[in-house]
Amino acid sequence: MRASRITISALATAALLLSACSAPEESGPSTPSDTGDLPEAIVQIAEQGQQEISEWPGPEDSPKTDGSSLSVVVIPCSMAVEGCKRQAEGFIEAADALGWETTLIDPKGDPGQDNAAIDQAITQQADAIFMVSIDPEIVSGALQRADEASIDVVAAATDSLEGLDHEVSLHGDEEGRRLAAQVAVETGGDATIAMFTANEFKTVVKRVEGSKEVFDQCDGCEIAVERDISVTAGGSQLVSLVQSTLQSNPDVNVLWAPYDAAATDMVQAVRQAGRNDVFVASFNGNLQNLDLIRAGDVQRIVIGEALEWDGWAGADAILRLHLEAPMVEDDGVPSRILVKDNLPPEGTAWEGDFDFRSKYLEMWGAA
């Protein structure tokens, strides 16, 4: 996969746009002082990407619930993947607040089970389906059958609308730019990266593209090797792959992880390899990874995603579809660069710096 190059002016524009829904913290974001010859646009993306979310970035209104008890089948990519699990649980929490009935089906990362789960929803005569990080292309036939059965289908983190009534985006390209900018700043513009992609997820594909846009503009940044991994290829298999990659690419000092579950295995691989010159950067912001950053233990950067918020936005979309209300183009679910200096309190995941639950409940008339 080859990312298209963008100009520094385009990066600067992107940096300004990324700050549109944020206000700077009083103390300012944490960045090393020796940013060297890095383009200012990259430094700005890193600085603005760390800022606290202080204003509501989502829709300004939503229809009031009519009290209907909808039946919704929830299908995450795998409940063993914390990022998918958090989005599914966020949706179920919102559905409970709306008085809906939910059925959770875990396909465990198996595309065949993805299709079977949608067919089960059709058999159950569900009113709606909420999918998480499942590529619509691999379930296109089942989605067509759901459409024929008049079942609304909303997905999160798919970066595709094919066969769907709505998609709640995690803005993968924006996240990718933020992570790459922070890697560039963290290394003073001297980063040799091993990029571990997960092309089965379109959001990850977008993250890769966004990161490559920034790395292309950093003269001292180089992607030395790129490896595609599967959600089922974790544990010892991934640890071995990372160790062999480091051995054959001794100049690598950054491991780019597609999501936190993979990053955790990468941390273990770096420890076992005794490479204290290598750090890990990833996406999601799960508790275990935040603790690794807090302890200064191999992982230094994560793009925190408000994943529970993503689930609530999915419930909002299904409510709109049910009531035939206008849909929103962008649900506004935010992300934030998290490093050791701006982590949420210990024992808590980053959920967006904003009380989105109260906001949605107020709009729905369910407070």
C-alpha positions as a printed NumPy array, in Angstrom:
array([[  0.   ,   0.   ,   0.   ],
       [  1.449,   3.364,  -0.959],
       [  0.133,   6.501,   0.724],
       [ -0.145,   9.65 ,  -1.345],
       [  2.151,  12.526,  -0.426],
       [  0.663,  15.764,   0.814],
       [  2.198,  19.195,   1.079],
       [  3.296,  20.903,   4.259],
       [  0.577,  23.481,   3.761],
       [ -1.989,  20.693,   3.624],
       [ -0.595,  19.271,   6.843],
       [ -0.862,  22.678,   8.457],
       [ -4.466,  22.971,   7.342],
       [ -5.161,  19.521,   8.761],
       [ -3.565,  20.534,  12.044],
       [ -5.819,  23.556,  12.327],
       [ -8.887,  21.48 ,  11.502],
       [ -7.979,  18.905,  14.14 ],
       [ -8.003,  21.637,  16.77 ],
       [-11.404,  22.98 ,  15.783],
       [-13.282,  20.919,  18.376],
       [-10.675,  21.349,  21.123],
       [ -9.454,  24.06 ,  23.459],
       [ -5.859,  24.123,  24.73 ],
       [ -5.089,  23.06 ,  28.288],
       [ -3.732,  25.783,  30.529],
       [ -0.353,  24.084,  30.875],
       [ -0.153,  23.244,  27.169],
       [  0.683,  19.885,  25.621],
       [  3.859,  18.031,  26.457],
       [  6.41 ,  17.904,  23.642],
       [ 10.19 ,  17.519,  23.695],
       [ 12.082,  20.771,  23.116],
       [ 14.493,  19.323,  20.542],
       [ 12.139,  18.996,  17.6  ],
       [ 15.082,  19.824,  15.367],
       [ 14.261,  20.454,  11.751],
       [ 10.77 ,  18.989,  11.877],
       [  8.226,  20.907,   9.78 ],
       [  6.142,  23.179,  11.993],
       [  2.969,  21.573,  10.655],
       [  3.991,  18.207,  12.137],
       [  4.778,  19.81 ,  15.5  ],
       [  1.38 ,  21.529,  15.437],
       [ -0.459,  18.258,  14.789],
       [  1.305,  16.716,  17.784],
       [  0.624,  19.689,  20.05 ],
       [ -3.006,  20.111,  19.066],
       [ -3.629,  16.378,  19.162],
       [ -2.815,  16.357,  22.884],
       [ -5.301,  19.062,  23.796],
       [ -8.26 ,  18.316,  26.037],
       [-11.721,  18.059,  24.471],
       [-13.619,  20.848,  26.21 ],
       [-16.542,  21.46 ,  23.835],
       [-19.182,  19.037,  22.549],
       [-18.074,  17.916,  19.062],
       [-21.171,  15.872,  18.235],
       [-24.642,  16.667,  16.859],
       [-26.452,  19.591,  18.435],
       [-29.788,  17.808,  18.581],
       [-31.316,  14.356,  18.306],
       [-34.903,  13.049,  18.248],
       [-36.619,  12.296,  21.521],
       [-37.167,   8.607,  22.17 ],
       [-40.726,   7.411,  21.599],
       [-40.368,   4.719,  24.251],
       [-40.248,   1.82 ,  21.786],
       [-38.387,  -1.242,  23.052],
       [-36.251,  -2.031,  20.021],
       [-34.529,  -5.379,  19.601],
       [-30.888,  -4.932,  18.549],
       [-28.257,  -7.572,  17.81 ],
       [-24.715,  -6.417,  18.667],
       [-21.864,  -7.979,  16.668],
       [-18.308,  -6.891,  17.595],
       [-15.275,  -8.112,  15.646],
       [-14.258, -10.133,  18.704],
       [-14.875,  -9.654,  22.408],
       [-11.271, -10.76 ,  22.942],
       [-10.182,  -7.507,  21.261],
       [-10.566,  -4.812,  23.911],
       [-11.254,  -2.034,  21.395],
       [-14.181,  -3.927,  19.861],
       [-15.393,  -4.98 ,  23.299],
       [-15.477,  -1.401,  24.604],
       [-17.538,  -0.163,  21.641],
       [-20.   ,  -3.033,  21.979],
       [-20.371,  -2.455,  25.705],
       [-20.836,   1.276,  25.141],
       [-23.688,   0.541,  22.759],
       [-25.325,  -1.906,  25.173],
       [-25.088,   0.687,  27.956],
       [-26.844,   3.26 ,  25.754],
       [-29.443,   0.726,  24.62 ],
       [-30.239,  -0.109,  28.244],
       [-30.776,   3.595,  28.935],
       [-33.246,   3.702,  26.034],
       [-35.088,   0.605,  27.231],
       [-34.015,  -1.543,  24.274],
       [-33.316,  -5.271,  24.271],
       [-29.872,  -6.347,  23.064],
       [-28.401,  -9.691,  22.054],
       [-24.597,  -9.92 ,  21.883],
       [-23.127, -12.377,  19.374],
       [-19.346, -12.815,  19.417],
       [-17.952, -14.075,  16.062],
       [-14.44 , -14.205,  17.556],
       [-12.754, -12.728,  14.507],
       [-14.12 , -15.422,  12.166],
       [-15.621, -13.961,   8.94 ],
       [-17.878, -16.988,   8.583],
       [-19.282, -16.312,  12.035],
       [-19.751, -12.633,  11.121],
       [-22.165, -13.695,   8.384],
       [-23.858, -16.251,  10.638],
       [-24.411, -13.592,  13.319],
       [-26.229, -11.32 ,  10.845],
       [-28.35 , -14.243,   9.671],
       [-29.199, -15.004,  13.31 ],
       [-30.371, -11.413,  13.717],
       [-32.628, -11.892,  10.698],
       [-34.007, -15.129,  12.161],
       [-34.68 , -13.34 ,  15.459],
       [-36.519, -10.59 ,  13.523],
       [-34.375,  -7.927,  15.153],
       [-35.206,  -4.291,  14.565],
       [-31.557,  -3.334,  14.093],
       [-27.959,  -4.561,  14.046],
       [-24.921,  -2.781,  15.484],
       [-21.585,  -4.061,  14.123],
       [-18.088,  -3.136,  15.314],
       [-14.96 ,  -3.27 ,  13.124],
       [-16.353,  -5.774,  10.64 ],
       [-15.63 ,  -5.087,   6.983],
       [-19.004,  -4.777,   5.194],
       [-17.475,  -6.344,   2.074],
       [-17.004,  -9.716,   3.757],
       [-20.63 ,  -9.79 ,   4.923],
       [-22.202,  -8.167,   1.861],
       [-24.58 , -11.049,   1.181],
       [-25.807, -11.147,   4.768],
       [-26.213,  -7.362,   4.779],
       [-28.336,  -7.62 ,   1.64 ],
       [-30.545, -10.177,   3.371],
       [-30.847,  -7.871,   6.404],
       [-31.896,  -5.019,   4.118],
       [-34.533,  -7.235,   2.505],
       [-35.798,  -8.035,   6.013],
       [-36.069,  -4.272,   6.761],
       [-33.442,  -4.41 ,   9.503],
       [-31.477,  -1.208,  10.089],
       [-27.716,  -1.776,  10.188],
       [-25.317,   0.648,  11.853],
       [-21.599,  -0.047,  12.132],
       [-18.698,   1.549,  13.96 ],
       [-15.038,   1.699,  12.95 ],
       [-15.516,   0.323,   9.448],
       [-14.594,   3.37 ,   7.332],
       [-17.142,   2.138,   4.805],
       [-20.839,   2.676,   4.14 ],
       [-21.268,  -0.257,   1.787],
       [-24.476,  -2.086,   2.69 ],
       [-24.933,   0.009,   5.839],
       [-27.521,   2.563,   6.915],
       [-24.922,   4.521,   8.891],
       [-21.279,   4.299,   9.977],
       [-19.852,   5.862,  13.136],
       [-16.331,   6.794,  12.116],
       [-13.213,   6.725,  14.273],
       [-11.556,   8.979,  11.671],
       [ -8.697,   6.582,  11.006],
       [ -6.724,   8.926,   8.738],
       [ -6.817,  11.689,  11.362],
       [ -5.68 ,   9.23 ,  14.035],
       [ -2.846,   8.034,  11.819],
       [ -1.588,  11.57 ,  11.282],
       [ -1.662,  12.251,  14.998],
       [  0.267,   9.134,  15.932],
       [  2.931,   9.726,  13.274],
       [  3.341,  13.363,  14.291],
       [  3.863,  12.395,  17.925],
       [  6.361,   9.688,  16.903],
       [  8.276,  12.296,  14.881],
       [  8.287,  14.731,  17.807],
       [  9.154,  12.032,  20.361],
       [ 12.2  ,  10.971,  18.336],
       [ 13.236,  14.467,  17.322],
       [ 12.57 ,  13.509,  13.725],
       [ 14.831,  10.435,  13.819],
       [ 12.445,   7.475,  13.576],
       [ 13.051,   4.132,  11.885],
       [  9.696,   2.409,  11.984],
       [  8.511,  -1.159,  11.777],
       [  4.86 ,  -0.786,  10.793],
       [  2.567,  -3.684,  11.667],
       [ -0.661,  -3.235,   9.728],
       [ -3.954,  -5.1  ,  10.014],
       [ -5.493,  -4.674,   6.599],
       [ -8.578,  -6.712,   7.5  ],
       [ -9.796,  -3.525,   9.223],
       [-10.496,  -0.541,   6.964],
       [-10.016,   1.838,   9.89 ],
       [ -6.478,   0.504,  10.279],
       [ -5.897,   0.961,   6.539],
       [ -6.871,   4.611,   7.021],
       [ -4.53 ,   4.885,  10.018],
       [ -1.684,   3.577,   7.882],
       [ -2.443,   6.086,   5.139],
       [ -2.613,   8.99 ,   7.593],
       [  0.677,   8.026,   9.259],
       [  2.445,   7.662,   5.931],
       [  1.332,  11.156,   4.933],
       [  3.167,  12.579,   7.935],
       [  6.198,  10.282,   7.789],
       [  6.657,  11.293,   4.138],
       [  7.162,  14.893,   5.292],
       [  9.666,  13.985,   8.04 ],
       [ 13.126,  13.765,   6.468],
       [ 14.525,  11.619,   9.281],
       [ 11.55 ,   9.241,   9.431],
       [ 11.668,   5.977,   7.528],
       [  9.368,   2.968,   7.406],
       [ 12.003,   0.244,   7.286],
       [  9.612,  -2.697,   7.166],
       [  5.868,  -3.276,   6.9  ],
       [  4.144,  -6.457,   8.089],
       [  0.443,  -7.304,   7.887],
       [ -1.   ,  -9.199,  10.853],
       [ -4.345, -10.774,  11.678],
       [ -6.514, -10.238,  14.738],
       [ -6.185, -13.998,  15.409],
       [ -2.358, -13.886,  15.197],
       [ -1.64 , -12.561,  18.668],
       [  0.265, -13.95 ,  21.615],
       [  3.425, -15.956,  21.039],
       [  3.   , -15.859,  17.264],
       [  3.106, -12.057,  17.185],
       [  5.888, -11.906,  19.775],
       [  8.034, -14.145,  17.548],
       [  7.256, -12.062,  14.456],
       [  8.242,  -8.833,  16.221],
       [ 11.458, -10.332,  17.564],
       [ 12.491, -11.64 ,  14.147],
       [ 11.649,  -8.241,  12.627],
       [ 13.856,  -6.458,  15.156],
       [ 16.652,  -8.928,  14.607],
       [ 16.621,  -8.415,  10.833],
       [ 16.129,  -4.645,  11.158],
       [ 18.435,  -3.576,  14.006],
       [ 18.035,   0.139,  13.234],
       [ 14.315,   0.093,  14.052],
       [ 13.504,   2.25 ,  17.077],
       [  9.695,   2.512,  16.768],
       [  7.049,  -0.216,  16.497],
       [  3.809,   1.067,  14.921],
       [  0.965,  -1.105,  16.228],
       [ -2.485,  -1.125,  14.555],
       [ -4.345,  -1.425,  17.887],
       [ -3.593,  -1.879,  21.573],
       [ -4.061,  -5.655,  21.74 ],
       [ -1.164,  -6.066,  19.306],
       [  0.874,  -3.405,  21.112],
       [  0.755,  -5.404,  24.345],
       [  2.382,  -8.387,  22.625],
       [  4.931,  -6.059,  21.026],
       [  5.915,  -4.69 ,  24.426],
       [  6.594,  -8.248,  25.561],
       [  8.685,  -8.896,  22.443],
       [ 10.805,  -5.779,  23.019],
       [ 11.371,  -6.72 ,  26.661],
       [ 12.46 , -10.231,  25.743],
       [ 14.757,  -8.892,  23.031],
       [ 16.411,  -6.557,  25.532],
       [ 15.95 ,  -3.592,  23.178],
       [ 15.672,  -0.568,  25.451],
       [ 16.12 ,   1.681,  22.411],
       [ 12.743,   0.702,  20.937],
       [  9.302,   2.008,  21.886],
       [  5.751,   1.121,  20.846],
       [  2.98 ,   3.442,  19.623],
       [ -0.589,   2.29 ,  19.04 ],
       [ -4.3  ,   3.108,  18.925],
       [ -7.284,   2.609,  21.341],
       [ -6.144,   3.643,  24.825],
       [ -7.054,   0.492,  26.738],
       [ -6.277,   0.335,  30.461],
       [ -3.361,  -2.09 ,  30.159],
       [ -1.641,   0.089,  27.57 ],
       [ -2.209,   3.267,  29.57 ],
       [ -0.561,   1.538,  32.525],
       [  2.426,   0.605,  30.352],
       [  2.84 ,   4.25 ,  29.331],
       [  2.394,   5.402,  32.931],
       [  5.172,   3.033,  34.035],
       [  7.481,   4.111,  31.226],
       [  7.528,   0.499,  30.09 ],
       [  8.313,   0.323,  26.32 ],
       [  5.02 ,   1.835,  25.145],
       [  5.157,   5.642,  25.032],
       [  2.294,   6.769,  22.795],
       [ -1.301,   5.811,  22.217],
       [ -4.092,   7.477,  20.307],
       [ -6.849,   7.43 ,  22.88 ],
       [-10.251,   6.735,  21.34 ],
       [-13.556,   7.446,  23.064],
       [-14.762,   3.93 ,  22.274],
       [-17.692,   3.859,  24.692],
       [-18.801,   7.145,  23.113],
       [-18.638,   5.388,  19.735],
       [-21.225,   2.907,  20.996],
       [-23.519,   5.676,  22.237],
       [-23.262,   7.399,  18.863],
       [-24.289,   4.104,  17.272],
       [-27.39 ,   4.009,  19.467],
       [-28.166,   7.593,  18.451],
       [-27.968,   6.557,  14.791],
       [-30.341,   3.626,  15.294],
       [-32.796,   5.896,  17.138],
       [-32.696,   8.328,  14.193],
       [-33.305,   5.506,  11.717],
       [-36.191,   4.149,  13.782],
       [-37.872,   7.559,  13.967],
       [-36.945,   8.468,  10.369],
       [-35.116,  11.529,  11.664],
       [-32.262,  13.253,   9.787],
       [-28.925,  11.446,  10.033],
       [-25.665,  13.177,  10.876],
       [-22.712,  13.148,   8.51 ],
       [-20.138,  13.032,  11.314],
       [-20.96 ,  11.826,  14.832],
       [-17.979,  13.757,  16.215],
       [-16.465,  10.963,  18.318],
       [-13.039,  12.36 ,  19.314],
       [ -9.536,  10.994,  19.762],
       [ -6.522,  12.365,  21.609],
       [ -2.779,  11.755,  21.707],
       [ -1.962,  10.292,  25.116],
       [  1.553,  10.266,  26.537],
       [  2.84 ,   9.942,  30.087],
       [  2.085,  13.582,  30.944],
       [ -1.607,  13.684,  29.987],
       [ -3.01 ,  10.261,  30.895],
       [ -6.445,   9.927,  32.53 ],
       [ -6.537,   8.942,  36.222],
       [ -5.148,   5.497,  36.952],
       [ -7.735,   2.752,  36.522],
       [ -9.834,   4.692,  34.011],
       [ -9.881,   4.609,  30.229],
       [ -9.91 ,   7.829,  28.238],
       [-13.547,   8.46 ,  27.306],
       [-13.325,  11.761,  25.497],
       [-12.903,  14.385,  28.281],
       [-16.637,  15.101,  28.012],
       [-19.795,  13.767,  29.679],
       [-21.257,  12.424,  26.443],
       [-23.663,  10.152,  28.302],
       [-25.522,  13.047,  29.906],
       [-25.521,  14.928,  26.594],
       [-27.131,  12.064,  24.691],
       [-29.633,  11.308,  27.482],
       [-30.672,  14.965,  27.532],
       [-31.141,  15.045,  23.739],
       [-33.08 ,  11.757,  23.793],
       [-35.326,  12.9  ,  26.644],
       [-34.166,   9.903,  28.649],
       [-32.265,  11.695,  31.422]])
